mmCIF file of C-alpha atoms in Angstrom:
data_model
loop_
_atom_site.group_PDB
_atom_site.id
_atom_site.type_symbol
_atom_site.label_atom_id
_atom_site.label_comp_id
_atom_site.label_asym_id
_atom_site.label_seq_id
_atom_site.Cartn_x
_atom_site.Cartn_y
_atom_site.Cartn_z
ATOM 1 C CA MET A 1 -8.394 -19.231 -16.350
ATOM 2 C CA GLN A 2 -6.602 -22.252 -18.016
ATOM 3 C CA LEU A 3 -2.983 -21.439 -17.195
ATOM 4 C CA PRO A 4 0.065 -23.455 -19.133
ATOM 5 C CA SER A 5 2.406 -24.147 -16.321
ATOM 6 C CA ASN A 6 1.304 -25.569 -12.954
ATOM 7 C CA THR A 7 4.296 -23.605 -11.437
ATOM 8 C CA LEU A 8 2.409 -20.480 -11.899
ATOM 9 C CA SER A 9 -1.180 -21.846 -10.976
ATOM 10 C CA GLN A 10 -0.015 -22.790 -7.838
ATOM 11 C CA ALA A 11 2.138 -19.313 -7.112
ATOM 12 C CA VAL A 12 -1.261 -18.348 -8.535
ATOM 13 C CA GLU A 13 -3.423 -19.879 -5.923
ATOM 14 C CA ALA A 14 -1.239 -19.124 -2.822
ATOM 15 C CA LEU A 15 -1.022 -15.176 -3.913
ATOM 16 C CA SER A 16 -4.984 -15.262 -4.225
ATOM 17 C CA SER A 17 -4.740 -16.014 -0.585
ATOM 18 C CA LEU A 18 -3.663 -12.327 0.209
ATOM 19 C CA PRO A 19 -7.042 -10.213 1.452
ATOM 20 C CA GLY A 20 -8.435 -8.484 -1.349
ATOM 21 C CA VAL A 21 -5.827 -10.269 -3.777
ATOM 22 C CA GLY A 22 -7.771 -11.661 -6.829
ATOM 23 C CA LYS A 23 -6.658 -14.377 -9.142
ATOM 24 C CA ARG A 24 -6.584 -11.851 -11.778
ATOM 25 C CA SER A 25 -4.025 -9.776 -9.041
ATOM 26 C CA ALA A 26 -2.187 -12.626 -8.678
ATOM 27 C CA LEU A 27 -1.212 -13.490 -11.843
ATOM 28 C CA ARG A 28 -0.041 -9.805 -12.302
ATOM 29 C CA PHE A 29 2.092 -10.733 -9.016
ATOM 30 C CA ALA A 30 3.334 -14.156 -10.227
ATOM 31 C CA LEU A 31 3.828 -12.298 -13.566
ATOM 32 C CA HIS A 32 5.974 -9.602 -12.393
ATOM 33 C CA LEU A 33 8.108 -11.706 -9.904
ATOM 34 C CA LEU A 34 8.920 -14.020 -12.885
ATOM 35 C CA LYS A 35 10.231 -11.179 -14.061
ATOM 36 C CA GLN A 36 12.208 -10.154 -11.803
ATOM 37 C CA PRO A 37 15.647 -10.919 -10.009
ATOM 38 C CA THR A 38 16.271 -14.503 -8.777
ATOM 39 C CA ASP A 39 17.603 -12.663 -5.425
ATOM 40 C CA GLU A 40 14.688 -10.336 -5.213
ATOM 41 C CA VAL A 41 11.935 -13.091 -5.563
ATOM 42 C CA LEU A 42 13.936 -15.488 -3.155
ATOM 43 C CA GLN A 43 14.332 -12.484 -0.644
ATOM 44 C CA LEU A 44 10.373 -12.347 -0.880
ATOM 45 C CA SER A 45 10.051 -15.560 -0.659
ATOM 46 C CA GLU A 46 12.150 -15.984 2.776
ATOM 47 C CA ALA A 47 10.396 -12.394 3.863
ATOM 48 C CA ILE A 48 6.689 -14.558 4.218
ATOM 49 C CA ARG A 49 8.666 -18.185 5.553
ATOM 50 C CA ARG A 50 10.024 -15.843 8.182
ATOM 51 C CA LEU A 51 7.736 -14.938 9.846
ATOM 52 C CA THR A 52 6.401 -18.162 10.571
ATOM 53 C CA THR A 53 9.111 -18.717 12.628
ATOM 54 C CA ASP A 54 11.600 -15.592 13.354
ATOM 55 C CA ILE A 55 7.934 -13.261 14.729
ATOM 56 C CA HIS A 56 7.503 -13.127 18.602
ATOM 57 C CA TYR A 57 4.798 -11.208 20.624
ATOM 58 C CA CYS A 58 6.302 -8.770 23.367
ATOM 59 C CA ARG A 59 5.367 -11.350 27.018
ATOM 60 C CA ILE A 60 3.371 -8.117 28.669
ATOM 61 C CA CYS A 61 1.774 -6.361 26.233
ATOM 62 C CA HIS A 62 1.355 -8.804 23.662
ATOM 63 C CA SER A 63 2.245 -6.403 20.306
ATOM 64 C CA ILE A 64 4.942 -7.661 17.752
ATOM 65 C CA SER A 65 8.346 -7.857 18.767
ATOM 66 C CA ASP A 66 11.685 -9.199 18.014
ATOM 67 C CA GLU A 67 12.584 -9.833 21.386
ATOM 68 C CA GLU A 68 10.997 -11.108 23.970
ATOM 69 C CA LEU A 69 9.541 -7.380 24.944
ATOM 70 C CA CYS A 70 8.243 -4.899 22.760
ATOM 71 C CA PRO A 71 10.213 -1.958 22.314
ATOM 72 C CA ILE A 72 7.418 0.537 23.608
ATOM 73 C CA CYS A 73 7.154 -2.027 27.532
ATOM 74 C CA SER A 74 11.617 -2.233 27.261
ATOM 75 C CA SER A 75 11.902 1.912 26.752
ATOM 76 C CA PRO A 76 12.467 3.646 29.792
ATOM 77 C CA LYS A 77 11.244 6.968 27.967
ATOM 78 C CA ARG A 78 7.408 6.037 28.034
ATOM 79 C CA VAL A 79 4.939 6.376 31.070
ATOM 80 C CA GLN A 80 4.646 2.992 32.699
ATOM 81 C CA SER A 81 1.580 4.066 34.960
ATOM 82 C CA ILE A 82 -0.798 4.385 31.184
ATOM 83 C CA VAL A 83 -1.876 1.395 29.742
ATOM 84 C CA CYS A 84 -4.159 2.091 26.689
ATOM 85 C CA VAL A 85 -6.038 -1.360 25.995
ATOM 86 C CA VAL A 86 -6.407 -1.797 21.683
ATOM 87 C CA GLU A 87 -7.906 -4.821 19.089
ATOM 88 C CA ASN A 88 -5.045 -5.519 17.617
ATOM 89 C CA ILE A 89 -1.552 -4.479 16.353
ATOM 90 C CA GLN A 90 -2.282 -2.412 13.897
ATOM 91 C CA ASP A 91 -4.405 -0.289 16.746
ATOM 92 C CA VAL A 92 -1.156 0.223 18.428
ATOM 93 C CA MET A 93 0.808 1.778 15.236
ATOM 94 C CA ALA A 94 -1.640 3.724 14.503
ATOM 95 C CA ILE A 95 -1.846 5.524 17.685
ATOM 96 C CA GLU A 96 2.531 5.388 17.483
ATOM 97 C CA ASN A 97 1.985 7.983 14.451
ATOM 98 C CA THR A 98 -0.391 10.346 16.269
ATOM 99 C CA GLN A 99 3.034 11.023 18.812
ATOM 100 C CA GLN A 100 0.297 11.974 20.862
ATOM 101 C CA TYR A 101 0.798 9.091 23.940
ATOM 102 C CA ARG A 102 3.375 8.385 25.716
ATOM 103 C CA GLY A 103 1.778 5.008 27.831
ATOM 104 C CA LEU A 104 2.017 1.675 27.247
ATOM 105 C CA TYR A 105 -0.165 -0.449 25.103
ATOM 106 C CA HIS A 106 -2.323 -4.272 25.702
ATOM 107 C CA VAL A 107 -3.534 -5.733 23.065
ATOM 108 C CA LEU A 108 -6.375 -7.481 23.253
ATOM 109 C CA GLY A 109 -5.953 -9.831 19.814
ATOM 110 C CA GLY A 110 -9.767 -9.276 19.386
ATOM 111 C CA VAL A 111 -12.632 -8.377 20.790
ATOM 112 C CA ILE A 112 -15.778 -10.345 22.793
ATOM 113 C CA SER A 113 -17.748 -11.558 20.025
ATOM 114 C CA PRO A 114 -19.891 -14.357 21.615
ATOM 115 C CA ILE A 115 -21.105 -15.009 17.340
ATOM 116 C CA ASP A 116 -18.246 -15.665 16.148
ATOM 117 C CA GLY A 117 -17.093 -17.653 19.106
ATOM 118 C CA VAL A 118 -14.902 -15.739 20.712
ATOM 119 C CA GLY A 119 -14.805 -15.478 24.912
ATOM 120 C CA ILE A 120 -12.654 -13.610 27.452
ATOM 121 C CA ARG A 121 -10.258 -16.713 27.306
ATOM 122 C CA ASP A 122 -9.898 -16.265 23.839
ATOM 123 C CA LEU A 123 -8.339 -12.494 24.698
ATOM 124 C CA ASN A 124 -5.286 -11.252 26.072
ATOM 125 C CA ILE A 125 -7.672 -10.356 29.543
ATOM 126 C CA SER A 126 -6.614 -12.388 32.174
ATOM 127 C CA THR A 127 -2.946 -10.928 31.509
ATOM 128 C CA LEU A 128 -4.098 -7.451 31.323
ATOM 129 C CA LEU A 129 -6.003 -7.851 34.368
ATOM 130 C CA GLU A 130 -2.793 -9.234 35.944
ATOM 131 C CA ARG A 131 -0.685 -6.380 35.243
ATOM 132 C CA VAL A 132 -3.066 -3.609 36.693
ATOM 133 C CA GLN A 133 -3.245 -6.259 39.976
ATOM 134 C CA LYS A 134 0.246 -6.704 40.161
ATOM 135 C CA GLY A 135 1.504 -3.484 39.046
ATOM 136 C CA ILE A 136 3.012 -5.639 35.732
ATOM 137 C CA PRO A 137 5.631 -3.813 35.570
ATOM 138 C CA SER A 138 5.351 -1.151 37.109
ATOM 139 C CA PRO A 139 2.078 0.576 39.056
ATOM 140 C CA ILE A 140 -0.547 0.713 36.457
ATOM 141 C CA GLU A 141 -3.027 4.391 37.563
ATOM 142 C CA GLU A 142 -4.985 4.109 34.424
ATOM 143 C CA VAL A 143 -6.070 2.258 31.681
ATOM 144 C CA ILE A 144 -7.122 3.846 28.693
ATOM 145 C CA LEU A 145 -9.682 2.148 26.559
ATOM 146 C CA ALA A 146 -9.327 2.311 22.407
ATOM 147 C CA LEU A 147 -11.909 -0.540 20.970
ATOM 148 C CA PRO A 148 -13.840 -0.005 17.831
ATOM 149 C CA THR A 149 -17.470 1.803 18.713
ATOM 150 C CA THR A 150 -18.769 -1.354 17.700
ATOM 151 C CA MET A 151 -21.886 -4.004 19.538
ATOM 152 C CA GLU A 152 -18.852 -6.087 20.054
ATOM 153 C CA GLY A 153 -16.196 -3.730 21.309
ATOM 154 C CA ASP A 154 -19.052 -1.862 23.663
ATOM 155 C CA THR A 155 -19.296 -5.238 24.951
ATOM 156 C CA THR A 156 -15.998 -6.035 25.705
ATOM 157 C CA ASN A 157 -15.264 -2.420 27.470
ATOM 158 C CA PHE A 158 -18.233 -2.510 29.217
ATOM 159 C CA TYR A 159 -16.587 -5.951 30.750
ATOM 160 C CA LEU A 160 -13.598 -4.775 31.213
ATOM 161 C CA ASN A 161 -14.212 -1.792 33.263
ATOM 162 C CA LYS A 162 -16.263 -4.202 35.773
ATOM 163 C CA GLN A 163 -13.243 -6.221 36.191
ATOM 164 C CA LEU A 164 -10.983 -2.997 36.249
ATOM 165 C CA GLN A 165 -12.572 -0.326 38.859
ATOM 166 C CA PRO A 166 -12.679 -2.867 41.485
ATOM 167 C CA MET A 167 -9.067 -2.402 41.296
ATOM 168 C CA GLY A 168 -9.160 1.287 41.702
ATOM 169 C CA VAL A 169 -7.633 2.282 38.811
ATOM 170 C CA LYS A 170 -9.165 4.773 36.696
ATOM 171 C CA VAL A 171 -10.583 3.639 33.818
ATOM 172 C CA THR A 172 -11.517 6.135 30.784
ATOM 173 C CA THR A 173 -12.223 6.000 27.060
ATOM 174 C CA ILE A 174 -10.501 7.656 23.943
ATOM 175 C CA ALA A 175 -13.149 10.778 22.780
ATOM 176 C CA ARG A 176 -15.379 10.055 20.033
ATOM 177 C CA GLY A 177 -16.369 13.136 18.334
ATOM 178 C CA VAL A 178 -16.954 14.900 15.244
ATOM 179 C CA ALA A 179 -13.600 14.162 12.918
ATOM 180 C CA ILE A 180 -11.234 17.499 12.855
ATOM 181 C CA GLY A 181 -11.865 19.271 9.270
ATOM 182 C CA ASP A 182 -15.796 17.354 8.641
ATOM 183 C CA ASN A 183 -18.899 19.779 8.540
ATOM 184 C CA LEU A 184 -21.016 19.269 10.482
ATOM 185 C CA GLU A 185 -23.390 18.858 7.769
ATOM 186 C CA TYR A 186 -22.465 15.453 7.271
ATOM 187 C CA ALA A 187 -21.508 14.157 10.402
ATOM 188 C CA ASP A 188 -23.972 11.379 11.182
ATOM 189 C CA GLU A 189 -26.412 11.592 14.237
ATOM 190 C CA ILE A 190 -25.142 10.105 16.928
ATOM 191 C CA THR A 191 -20.896 11.405 16.454
ATOM 192 C CA LEU A 192 -22.401 14.583 16.550
ATOM 193 C CA GLY A 193 -24.734 13.948 19.670
ATOM 194 C CA ARG A 194 -22.052 12.326 21.655
ATOM 195 C CA SER A 195 -19.838 15.669 20.339
ATOM 196 C CA ILE A 196 -22.190 17.690 21.801
ATOM 197 C CA LEU A 197 -22.780 15.495 24.842
ATOM 198 C CA HIS A 198 -19.184 14.795 25.758
ATOM 199 C CA ARG A 199 -18.180 18.835 25.029
ATOM 200 C CA ILE A 200 -15.066 20.451 27.285
ATOM 201 C CA PRO A 201 -14.281 23.980 27.713
ATOM 202 C CA PHE A 202 -12.691 25.790 24.549
ATOM 203 C CA SER A 203 -9.254 26.412 25.868
ATOM 204 C CA ASN A 204 -8.264 22.223 26.033
ATOM 205 C CA ASN A 205 -9.257 22.667 22.437
ATOM 206 C CA MET B 1 5.151 4.139 10.038
ATOM 207 C CA GLN B 2 7.538 2.576 12.263
ATOM 208 C CA LEU B 3 6.891 -0.977 13.020
ATOM 209 C CA PRO B 4 7.468 -2.857 16.022
ATOM 210 C CA SER B 5 9.649 -5.925 14.520
ATOM 211 C CA ASN B 6 12.246 -6.278 11.863
ATOM 212 C CA THR B 7 11.019 -9.481 10.330
ATOM 213 C CA LEU B 8 7.806 -7.955 10.236
ATOM 214 C CA SER B 9 9.866 -4.634 8.680
ATOM 215 C CA GLN B 10 11.319 -6.900 5.764
ATOM 216 C CA ALA B 11 8.391 -8.673 5.033
ATOM 217 C CA VAL B 12 6.458 -5.397 4.211
ATOM 218 C CA GLU B 13 9.573 -4.020 2.231
ATOM 219 C CA ALA B 14 9.804 -7.277 0.561
ATOM 220 C CA LEU B 15 5.739 -7.177 -0.195
ATOM 221 C CA SER B 16 5.544 -3.610 -1.285
ATOM 222 C CA SER B 17 7.391 -4.052 -4.376
ATOM 223 C CA LEU B 18 4.409 -6.316 -5.975
ATOM 224 C CA PRO B 19 3.026 -4.136 -8.081
ATOM 225 C CA GLY B 20 0.557 -1.684 -6.747
ATOM 226 C CA VAL B 21 0.677 -2.926 -3.592
ATOM 227 C CA GLY B 22 2.078 -0.126 -1.047
ATOM 228 C CA LYS B 23 3.462 -0.226 2.213
ATOM 229 C CA ARG B 24 -0.125 -0.167 3.583
ATOM 230 C CA SER B 25 -1.353 -3.148 1.466
ATOM 231 C CA ALA B 26 1.609 -5.148 2.221
ATOM 232 C CA LEU B 27 1.610 -4.027 5.865
ATOM 233 C CA ARG B 28 -1.678 -6.254 5.775
ATOM 234 C CA PHE B 29 -0.535 -8.550 3.696
ATOM 235 C CA ALA B 30 2.203 -8.999 6.698
ATOM 236 C CA LEU B 31 -0.337 -9.445 9.698
ATOM 237 C CA HIS B 32 -2.783 -11.739 7.585
ATOM 238 C CA LEU B 33 -0.120 -13.757 7.349
ATOM 239 C CA LEU B 34 0.355 -13.901 10.790
ATOM 240 C CA LYS B 35 -3.156 -14.840 11.501
ATOM 241 C CA GLN B 36 -2.717 -17.828 9.591
ATOM 242 C CA PRO B 37 -1.752 -21.333 9.363
ATOM 243 C CA THR B 38 2.367 -21.831 9.681
ATOM 244 C CA ASP B 39 1.771 -24.529 6.922
ATOM 245 C CA GLU B 40 -0.143 -21.757 4.486
ATOM 246 C CA VAL B 41 2.570 -19.158 4.741
ATOM 247 C CA LEU B 42 5.246 -21.717 3.891
ATOM 248 C CA GLN B 43 3.177 -23.032 1.077
ATOM 249 C CA LEU B 44 2.930 -19.328 0.328
ATOM 250 C CA SER B 45 7.274 -18.770 0.599
ATOM 251 C CA GLU B 46 7.765 -22.016 -0.823
ATOM 252 C CA ALA B 47 5.200 -21.548 -4.417
ATOM 253 C CA ILE B 48 7.319 -18.025 -4.655
ATOM 254 C CA ARG B 49 9.979 -20.025 -4.345
ATOM 255 C CA ARG B 50 9.539 -22.208 -6.857
ATOM 256 C CA LEU B 51 8.823 -19.473 -9.689
ATOM 257 C CA THR B 52 12.459 -19.152 -9.481
ATOM 258 C CA THR B 53 13.318 -22.767 -10.105
ATOM 259 C CA ASP B 54 10.579 -25.149 -11.592
ATOM 260 C CA ILE B 55 9.208 -22.536 -14.363
ATOM 261 C CA HIS B 56 10.695 -22.552 -17.822
ATOM 262 C CA TYR B 57 9.808 -21.311 -20.742
ATOM 263 C CA CYS B 58 8.491 -22.978 -23.774
ATOM 264 C CA ARG B 59 11.234 -23.613 -26.496
ATOM 265 C CA ILE B 60 9.434 -22.736 -29.997
ATOM 266 C CA CYS B 61 6.678 -19.778 -28.825
ATOM 267 C CA HIS B 62 9.012 -18.828 -25.441
ATOM 268 C CA SER B 63 5.307 -19.274 -23.717
ATOM 269 C CA ILE B 64 5.656 -20.141 -19.813
ATOM 270 C CA SER B 65 6.035 -23.946 -19.528
ATOM 271 C CA ASP B 66 6.578 -26.799 -16.743
ATOM 272 C CA GLU B 67 8.004 -28.464 -20.251
ATOM 273 C CA GLU B 68 10.264 -28.176 -22.695
ATOM 274 C CA LEU B 69 7.445 -27.336 -24.603
ATOM 275 C CA CYS B 70 4.143 -25.237 -23.865
ATOM 276 C CA PRO B 71 0.591 -27.585 -23.725
ATOM 277 C CA ILE B 72 -0.708 -25.250 -26.961
ATOM 278 C CA CYS B 73 2.737 -26.548 -28.688
ATOM 279 C CA SER B 74 2.653 -30.016 -28.035
ATOM 280 C CA SER B 75 -0.868 -30.568 -28.434
ATOM 281 C CA PRO B 76 -1.689 -32.077 -31.892
ATOM 282 C CA LYS B 77 -5.291 -30.752 -32.322
ATOM 283 C CA ARG B 78 -4.506 -27.821 -32.301
ATOM 284 C CA VAL B 79 -3.572 -25.721 -36.386
ATOM 285 C CA GLN B 80 -0.143 -26.198 -36.488
ATOM 286 C CA SER B 81 0.064 -23.368 -39.870
ATOM 287 C CA ILE B 82 -1.450 -20.245 -38.436
ATOM 288 C CA VAL B 83 1.589 -18.024 -35.492
ATOM 289 C CA CYS B 84 -0.415 -15.153 -33.832
ATOM 290 C CA VAL B 85 2.231 -12.995 -32.464
ATOM 291 C CA VAL B 86 1.699 -11.714 -28.760
ATOM 292 C CA GLU B 87 3.832 -9.395 -26.572
ATOM 293 C CA ASN B 88 3.897 -10.790 -23.347
ATOM 294 C CA ILE B 89 1.898 -14.308 -21.683
ATOM 295 C CA GLN B 90 -1.368 -12.317 -20.859
ATOM 296 C CA ASP B 91 -2.102 -11.859 -24.050
ATOM 297 C CA VAL B 92 -1.944 -15.550 -24.614
ATOM 298 C CA MET B 93 -4.057 -16.376 -21.740
ATOM 299 C CA ALA B 94 -6.997 -13.429 -22.975
ATOM 300 C CA ILE B 95 -7.284 -14.818 -26.486
ATOM 301 C CA GLU B 96 -7.148 -18.954 -24.746
ATOM 302 C CA ASN B 97 -10.186 -17.264 -23.000
ATOM 303 C CA THR B 98 -11.584 -16.496 -26.162
ATOM 304 C CA GLN B 99 -11.868 -19.893 -27.465
ATOM 305 C CA GLN B 100 -11.886 -18.528 -30.739
ATOM 306 C CA TYR B 101 -8.450 -19.430 -31.537
ATOM 307 C CA ARG B 102 -6.842 -23.090 -32.601
ATOM 308 C CA GLY B 103 -3.643 -21.497 -33.782
ATOM 309 C CA LEU B 104 0.359 -21.466 -32.121
ATOM 310 C CA TYR B 105 1.109 -18.554 -30.882
ATOM 311 C CA HIS B 106 4.893 -16.266 -30.130
ATOM 312 C CA VAL B 107 5.617 -14.333 -27.190
ATOM 313 C CA LEU B 108 7.863 -11.932 -28.000
ATOM 314 C CA GLY B 109 8.608 -10.541 -24.098
ATOM 315 C CA GLY B 110 8.038 -6.992 -25.381
ATOM 316 C CA VAL B 111 7.891 -4.401 -28.331
ATOM 317 C CA ILE B 112 10.523 -2.912 -30.015
ATOM 318 C CA SER B 113 11.238 1.205 -28.089
ATOM 319 C CA PRO B 114 14.016 2.948 -28.170
ATOM 320 C CA ILE B 115 13.503 4.754 -25.737
ATOM 321 C CA ASP B 116 13.180 2.109 -23.422
ATOM 322 C CA GLY B 117 15.956 0.471 -24.289
ATOM 323 C CA VAL B 118 14.384 -2.681 -25.543
ATOM 324 C CA GLY B 119 15.898 -3.248 -29.125
ATOM 325 C CA ILE B 120 15.395 -6.342 -31.692
ATOM 326 C CA ARG B 121 17.833 -8.749 -30.524
ATOM 327 C CA ASP B 122 16.101 -7.574 -27.098
ATOM 328 C CA LEU B 123 12.545 -9.198 -28.086
ATOM 329 C CA ASN B 124 12.131 -13.370 -29.832
ATOM 330 C CA ILE B 125 12.240 -12.081 -33.107
ATOM 331 C CA SER B 126 14.836 -13.798 -34.063
ATOM 332 C CA THR B 127 13.102 -17.597 -33.725
ATOM 333 C CA LEU B 128 10.217 -15.601 -34.853
ATOM 334 C CA LEU B 129 11.798 -15.444 -38.144
ATOM 335 C CA GLU B 130 13.494 -19.240 -37.963
ATOM 336 C CA ARG B 131 10.274 -20.776 -37.279
ATOM 337 C CA VAL B 132 8.505 -18.898 -40.362
ATOM 338 C CA GLN B 133 11.556 -19.793 -42.689
ATOM 339 C CA LYS B 134 12.266 -23.536 -41.561
ATOM 340 C CA GLY B 135 8.873 -24.122 -40.687
ATOM 341 C CA ILE B 136 9.224 -25.076 -36.932
ATOM 342 C CA PRO B 137 7.434 -27.042 -35.905
ATOM 343 C CA SER B 138 5.631 -27.397 -39.218
ATOM 344 C CA PRO B 139 5.295 -24.911 -42.582
ATOM 345 C CA ILE B 140 3.735 -21.447 -41.322
ATOM 346 C CA GLU B 141 0.833 -20.233 -43.480
ATOM 347 C CA GLU B 142 -0.157 -17.590 -41.781
ATOM 348 C CA VAL B 143 0.897 -15.040 -39.051
ATOM 349 C CA ILE B 144 -1.108 -13.189 -36.984
ATOM 350 C CA LEU B 145 0.331 -10.047 -35.407
ATOM 351 C CA ALA B 146 -2.248 -8.707 -32.052
ATOM 352 C CA LEU B 147 0.340 -6.550 -30.653
ATOM 353 C CA PRO B 148 -0.779 -3.173 -29.123
ATOM 354 C CA THR B 149 -1.813 -0.556 -30.843
ATOM 355 C CA THR B 150 0.869 1.620 -29.664
ATOM 356 C CA MET B 151 4.110 3.363 -31.277
ATOM 357 C CA GLU B 152 6.043 0.973 -29.664
ATOM 358 C CA GLY B 153 3.253 -1.757 -30.989
ATOM 359 C CA ASP B 154 2.984 -0.179 -34.571
ATOM 360 C CA THR B 155 6.612 -0.584 -35.226
ATOM 361 C CA THR B 156 7.066 -3.721 -34.148
ATOM 362 C CA ASN B 157 4.406 -4.199 -36.196
ATOM 363 C CA PHE B 158 5.632 -2.777 -39.236
ATOM 364 C CA TYR B 159 9.198 -4.547 -38.721
ATOM 365 C CA LEU B 160 7.997 -7.964 -38.384
ATOM 366 C CA ASN B 161 6.110 -7.353 -41.514
ATOM 367 C CA LYS B 162 8.677 -6.070 -43.435
ATOM 368 C CA GLN B 163 11.086 -9.381 -42.747
ATOM 369 C CA LEU B 164 8.023 -11.783 -43.170
ATOM 370 C CA GLN B 165 6.683 -10.289 -46.550
ATOM 371 C CA PRO B 166 9.324 -11.627 -48.163
ATOM 372 C CA MET B 167 9.345 -15.151 -46.901
ATOM 373 C CA GLY B 168 6.055 -15.608 -48.723
ATOM 374 C CA VAL B 169 3.845 -16.158 -45.670
ATOM 375 C CA LYS B 170 0.914 -13.907 -45.046
ATOM 376 C CA VAL B 171 0.916 -11.594 -41.923
ATOM 377 C CA THR B 172 -2.728 -10.077 -41.181
ATOM 378 C CA THR B 173 -3.633 -8.414 -37.728
ATOM 379 C CA ILE B 174 -6.456 -8.501 -35.444
ATOM 380 C CA ALA B 175 -9.435 -6.233 -35.895
ATOM 381 C CA ARG B 176 -9.646 -3.244 -33.874
ATOM 382 C CA GLY B 177 -12.911 -1.147 -34.220
ATOM 383 C CA VAL B 178 -15.793 -0.268 -32.003
ATOM 384 C CA ALA B 179 -16.530 -2.986 -29.085
ATOM 385 C CA ILE B 180 -19.156 -5.315 -29.002
ATOM 386 C CA GLY B 181 -21.645 -3.567 -26.993
ATOM 387 C CA ASP B 182 -20.597 0.250 -26.853
ATOM 388 C CA ASN B 183 -21.903 3.420 -27.679
ATOM 389 C CA LEU B 184 -20.994 4.348 -31.552
ATOM 390 C CA GLU B 185 -21.340 8.424 -29.569
ATOM 391 C CA TYR B 186 -19.017 6.657 -27.078
ATOM 392 C CA ALA B 187 -16.247 5.161 -29.250
ATOM 393 C CA ASP B 188 -13.319 7.723 -29.909
ATOM 394 C CA GLU B 189 -12.769 9.181 -33.572
ATOM 395 C CA ILE B 190 -9.367 6.745 -34.544
ATOM 396 C CA THR B 191 -11.473 3.357 -33.214
ATOM 397 C CA LEU B 192 -15.073 4.997 -34.954
ATOM 398 C CA GLY B 193 -12.658 5.751 -38.734
ATOM 399 C CA ARG B 194 -11.198 2.492 -38.372
ATOM 400 C CA SER B 195 -14.509 0.644 -38.146
ATOM 401 C CA ILE B 196 -16.115 2.273 -40.959
ATOM 402 C CA LEU B 197 -12.608 1.985 -43.020
ATOM 403 C CA HIS B 198 -12.160 -1.602 -42.186
ATOM 404 C CA ARG B 199 -16.170 -2.648 -42.256
ATOM 405 C CA ILE B 200 -16.886 -5.772 -43.265
ATOM 406 C CA PRO B 201 -19.526 -8.013 -45.480
ATOM 407 C CA PHE B 202 -22.997 -8.169 -43.655
ATOM 408 C CA SER B 203 -23.300 -11.742 -43.209
ATOM 409 C CA ASN B 204 -19.971 -12.219 -41.922
ATOM 410 C CA ASN B 205 -20.872 -10.561 -38.412
#
């Protein structure tokens, strides 16, 4: 597509680097911005620029934060003895949205994946082990593994469990099974199989 | 959705002002940007900022341009006596992509729409009439109306035709009909009706 202006071309080029945004959508974004008031466009430009300077990661759990400690780690209302290990920040937000968890988190920043060149040292694993060993910020009794059920996730689970068990901490993993509201008939065999294998007493439902 | 950082919240808020981008996509964009190299993010921020300062509109046709005259208006290869009137810049690009048109353009910037408060004075109509009357940049023999086939587009067509006819210029409109490759059976009645009404000699096909 031939654009009549270099400035526009560059904006389209830059916008199409966003995930799932092609040249066509990027052009739509750029032309939309041209019609907006100048201060709104500058606000967007500035908000993006500030992502490079004003974002920090929590010293304890590695979640995104404006301060040295994230709101969760610094909240006195959270249960300090339980840590939920997740792959990324989106997972923290997903679990927070359920309002069913009152413990702390630990964001690994990925899972072990030799194919993608992601090893143990590339992830926030050493700080997790240190947290459990030294009891940071306070003694930890349970580590919940909430990593994806992929080969890489399972490998990471396996490694973490092997390291954590000798420390005397309880290691659990989130329940997998047929989703609420789903028909058994359409569930895949592995999920349904796990649901039956890990059945729970009726009253806990 | 509760975000753990104000900087992130503000970026999500700003990004979700883009057309068709909800809070979820905006968050995906922001988290993607956090993982990108700083200079790429700054490049995006800068490209957006420059949309407010470095974009100009062609003095003659009102299309986007880096200079006072757009590449089309300033090209000696274009047929200067034909002007195609379109609603917006996207339409210019769509017609340019066909590589079937060698004349000039005139971008109205919208169509007459009393409901949306868009009147004749809000559009680039007076400059079009002046162009035709005074022959800017050179005498104009034909004006092609390529506005949308909506009530507003038809109203605008009607108004422009009424103003242009007395100036002795030939006023035409682009052909509407069943699209190439479409089945007649699935074409809507109005389109198929027009296709039959405005049938052309076989050799012109």
